[in-house]
PDB file of C-alpha atoms in Angstrom:
ATOM      1  CA  MET Z   1       0.000   0.000   0.000  1.00  0.00           C
ATOM      2  CA  ILE Z   2       1.265   3.488  -0.828  1.00  0.00           C
ATOM      3  CA  GLY Z   3       2.123   5.566   2.233  1.00  0.00           C
ATOM      4  CA  ASP Z   4       3.051   9.188   2.918  1.00  0.00           C
ATOM      5  CA  ASP Z   5       6.755   8.645   2.263  1.00  0.00           C
ATOM      6  CA  ASP Z   6       6.091   7.155  -1.167  1.00  0.00           C
ATOM      7  CA  TRP Z   7       4.791  10.507  -2.452  1.00  0.00           C
ATOM      8  CA  ASP Z   8       7.933  12.395  -1.414  1.00  0.00           C
ATOM      9  CA  SER Z   9       9.685  11.583  -4.709  1.00  0.00           C
ATOM     10  CA  PHE Z  10       6.739  12.968  -6.715  1.00  0.00           C
ATOM     11  CA  PHE Z  11       6.828  16.223  -4.744  1.00  0.00           C
ATOM     12  CA  ASP Z  12      10.638  16.498  -5.083  1.00  0.00           C
ATOM     13  CA  PRO Z  13      11.474  19.539  -7.294  1.00  0.00           C
ATOM     14  CA  ASP Z  14      14.209  17.490  -9.004  1.00  0.00           C
ATOM     15  CA  GLU Z  15      11.558  15.018 -10.139  1.00  0.00           C
ATOM     16  CA  PHE Z  16       7.954  16.188 -10.718  1.00  0.00           C
ATOM     17  CA  GLY Z  17       7.400  18.582  -7.831  1.00  0.00           C
ATOM     18  CA  CYS Z  18       7.936  22.216  -6.936  1.00  0.00           C
ATOM     19  CA  GLU Z  19       8.900  24.339  -3.943  1.00  0.00           C
ATOM     20  CA  VAL Z  20       5.856  25.925  -2.260  1.00  0.00           C
ATOM     21  CA  ARG Z  21       5.768  28.820   0.198  1.00  0.00           C
ATOM     22  CA  LEU Z  22       2.578  29.365   2.218  1.00  0.00           C
ATOM     23  CA  VAL Z  23       2.668  32.956   3.466  1.00  0.00           C
ATOM     24  CA  VAL Z  24       0.570  35.017   5.867  1.00  0.00           C
ATOM     25  CA  GLY Z  25       2.254  38.204   7.082  1.00  0.00           C
ATOM     26  CA  THR Z  26       5.759  37.261   8.194  1.00  0.00           C
ATOM     27  CA  ASP Z  27       4.852  33.609   8.871  1.00  0.00           C
ATOM     28  CA  VAL Z  28       6.153  31.389   6.058  1.00  0.00           C
ATOM     29  CA  ILE Z  29       5.737  27.627   5.756  1.00  0.00           C
ATOM     30  CA  GLU Z  30       7.928  25.948   3.129  1.00  0.00           C
ATOM     31  CA  ILE Z  31       6.735  22.626   1.710  1.00  0.00           C
ATOM     32  CA  GLN Z  32       6.879  20.694  -1.532  1.00  0.00           C
ATOM     33  CA  GLY Z  33       4.003  20.095  -3.911  1.00  0.00           C
ATOM     34  CA  MET Z  34       3.203  19.100  -7.470  1.00  0.00           C
ATOM     35  CA  LEU Z  35       1.286  21.137 -10.038  1.00  0.00           C
ATOM     36  CA  ALA Z  36      -1.352  19.347 -12.035  1.00  0.00           C
ATOM     37  CA  ALA Z  37      -1.492  20.060 -15.743  1.00  0.00           C
ATOM     38  CA  PRO Z  38      -3.842  22.920 -16.643  1.00  0.00           C
ATOM     39  CA  PRO Z  39      -7.190  21.671 -17.948  1.00  0.00           C
ATOM     40  CA  GLU Z  40      -7.771  21.660 -21.691  1.00  0.00           C
ATOM     41  CA  PRO Z  41     -10.705  23.911 -22.674  1.00  0.00           C
ATOM     42  CA  SER Z  42     -12.437  20.926 -24.290  1.00  0.00           C
ATOM     43  CA  HIS Z  43     -12.473  19.121 -20.905  1.00  0.00           C
ATOM     44  CA  LEU Z  44     -14.208  21.884 -18.954  1.00  0.00           C
ATOM     45  CA  ARG Z  45     -17.808  21.254 -17.937  1.00  0.00           C
ATOM     46  CA  GLN Z  46     -20.529  23.445 -16.507  1.00  0.00           C
ATOM     47  CA  GLY Z  47     -21.768  23.285 -12.928  1.00  0.00           C
ATOM     48  CA  THR Z  48     -19.950  22.979  -9.636  1.00  0.00           C
ATOM     49  CA  ARG Z  49     -17.519  20.304  -8.539  1.00  0.00           C
ATOM     50  CA  THR Z  50     -20.103  18.836  -6.165  1.00  0.00           C
ATOM     51  CA  GLN Z  51     -22.498  18.465  -9.111  1.00  0.00           C
ATOM     52  CA  GLY Z  52     -19.870  16.579 -11.091  1.00  0.00           C
ATOM     53  CA  GLY Z  53     -18.833  19.616 -13.119  1.00  0.00           C
ATOM     54  CA  VAL Z  54     -15.915  22.008 -12.908  1.00  0.00           C
ATOM     55  CA  ARG Z  55     -15.896  25.692 -12.044  1.00  0.00           C
ATOM     56  CA  ALA Z  56     -12.845  26.746 -14.011  1.00  0.00           C
ATOM     57  CA  LYS Z  57     -11.135  30.022 -14.707  1.00  0.00           C
ATOM     58  CA  PRO Z  58      -8.519  30.312 -17.459  1.00  0.00           C
ATOM     59  CA  ALA Z  59      -5.673  30.973 -14.985  1.00  0.00           C
ATOM     60  CA  GLU Z  60      -6.815  28.371 -12.433  1.00  0.00           C
ATOM     61  CA  ARG Z  61      -4.325  25.648 -11.454  1.00  0.00           C
ATOM     62  CA  VAL Z  62      -4.387  22.733  -9.027  1.00  0.00           C
ATOM     63  CA  LEU Z  63      -1.497  22.207  -6.620  1.00  0.00           C
ATOM     64  CA  GLN Z  64      -1.240  18.769  -5.015  1.00  0.00           C
ATOM     65  CA  ILE Z  65       0.292  18.594  -1.541  1.00  0.00           C
ATOM     66  CA  ALA Z  66       0.482  15.952   1.147  1.00  0.00           C
ATOM     67  CA  ASN Z  67      -2.372  16.115   3.654  1.00  0.00           C
ATOM     68  CA  ARG Z  68       0.159  16.172   6.487  1.00  0.00           C
ATOM     69  CA  ALA Z  69       1.676  19.407   5.054  1.00  0.00           C
ATOM     70  CA  LEU Z  70      -1.610  21.334   4.756  1.00  0.00           C
ATOM     71  CA  PRO Z  71      -1.919  23.866   7.602  1.00  0.00           C
ATOM     72  CA  ASP Z  72      -5.349  24.567   9.100  1.00  0.00           C
ATOM     73  CA  ASP Z  73      -5.126  28.226   8.067  1.00  0.00           C
ATOM     74  CA  TRP Z  74      -4.512  27.470   4.365  1.00  0.00           C
ATOM     75  CA  PRO Z  75      -7.375  29.754   3.190  1.00  0.00           C
ATOM     76  CA  ASP Z  76      -5.605  32.759   4.757  1.00  0.00           C
ATOM     77  CA  ARG Z  77      -2.226  32.095   3.134  1.00  0.00           C
ATOM     78  CA  ARG Z  78      -0.766  33.364  -0.126  1.00  0.00           C
ATOM     79  CA  ILE Z  79       0.753  30.522  -2.130  1.00  0.00           C
ATOM     80  CA  GLU Z  80       4.067  31.264  -3.824  1.00  0.00           C
ATOM     81  CA  ILE Z  81       5.459  28.884  -6.431  1.00  0.00           C
ATOM     82  CA  ASP Z  82       7.903  29.423  -9.269  1.00  0.00           C
ATOM     83  CA  ILE Z  83       5.198  30.436 -11.761  1.00  0.00           C
ATOM     84  CA  GLY Z  84       3.639  33.119  -9.540  1.00  0.00           C
ATOM     85  CA  HIS Z  85       1.629  33.987  -6.442  1.00  0.00           C
ATOM     86  CA  PHE Z  86      -1.813  32.479  -5.894  1.00  0.00           C
ATOM     87  CA  THR Z  87      -4.786  32.257  -3.545  1.00  0.00           C
ATOM     88  CA  ALA Z  88      -6.224  28.823  -2.753  1.00  0.00           C
ATOM     89  CA  THR Z  89      -9.978  28.950  -3.223  1.00  0.00           C
ATOM     90  CA  GLU Z  90     -10.831  25.325  -2.475  1.00  0.00           C
ATOM     91  CA  ALA Z  91      -9.257  22.137  -1.106  1.00  0.00           C
ATOM     92  CA  ILE Z  92     -10.199  18.949  -2.937  1.00  0.00           C
ATOM     93  CA  PRO Z  93      -9.358  15.559  -1.377  1.00  0.00           C
ATOM     94  CA  ILE Z  94      -7.276  13.371  -3.682  1.00  0.00           C
ATOM     95  CA  GLY Z  95      -7.365   9.927  -2.162  1.00  0.00           C
ATOM     96  CA  ARG Z  96      -6.395   9.573   1.480  1.00  0.00           C
ATOM     97  CA  LEU Z  97      -2.910  11.122   1.372  1.00  0.00           C
ATOM     98  CA  ARG Z  98      -3.121  14.181  -0.884  1.00  0.00           C
ATOM     99  CA  THR Z  99      -5.102  17.387  -1.212  1.00  0.00           C
ATOM    100  CA  GLY Z 100      -5.531  19.468  -4.344  1.00  0.00           C
ATOM    101  CA  LEU Z 101      -5.572  23.209  -3.708  1.00  0.00           C
ATOM    102  CA  VAL Z 102      -7.424  25.084  -6.441  1.00  0.00           C
ATOM    103  CA  LEU Z 103      -5.326  28.175  -7.153  1.00  0.00           C
ATOM    104  CA  VAL Z 104      -6.268  31.473  -8.756  1.00  0.00           C
ATOM    105  CA  PRO Z 105      -3.899  34.405  -9.323  1.00  0.00           C
ATOM    106  CA  TYR Z 106      -3.281  36.312  -6.102  1.00  0.00           C
ATOM    107  CA  SER Z 107      -4.599  39.800  -5.471  1.00  0.00           C
ATOM    108  CA  GLU Z 108      -4.774  41.757  -2.215  1.00  0.00           C
ATOM    109  CA  ARG Z 109      -8.140  41.459  -0.474  1.00  0.00           C
ATOM    110  CA  THR Z 110      -9.677  44.668   0.765  1.00  0.00           C
ATOM    111  CA  GLU Z 111     -12.589  42.968   2.522  1.00  0.00           C
ATOM    112  CA  SER Z 112     -13.114  39.648   4.191  1.00  0.00           C
ATOM    113  CA  HIS Z 113     -15.081  37.044   2.280  1.00  0.00           C
ATOM    114  CA  ALA Z 114     -18.755  38.100   1.969  1.00  0.00           C
ATOM    115  CA  GLU Z 115     -18.198  41.235   4.042  1.00  0.00           C
ATOM    116  CA  TRP Z 116     -19.541  43.300   1.150  1.00  0.00           C
ATOM    117  CA  LEU Z 117     -22.935  41.610   1.692  1.00  0.00           C
ATOM    118  CA  ARG Z 118     -23.337  43.378   5.049  1.00  0.00           C
ATOM    119  CA  ASP Z 119     -23.327  46.887   3.512  1.00  0.00           C
TER     120      ASP Z 119
END
């Protein structure tokens, strides 16, 4: 059976992986991950992921990381990888050992999520 340590070679930047920095303020967590290939436009479907479809944006990427490396405050952290800075909008379980973070290009937030609804 595949265990946590077996995925380390996939996440190794010298193999298939990449260096990942999870940043909030001055707190930085450095881990390794693996980018999934961007989806082909012909493979995109309508609907939400829970309905069996995909909500996709052209610049959206999926970063796979080990479950053990995912901090509880991942939604608050900026994700820095070699191709740019991103915000994780969703965490998708991939089996029992990995999580896919859905990434969109990072931009500074001026309001907390849904705070604009209170106005």
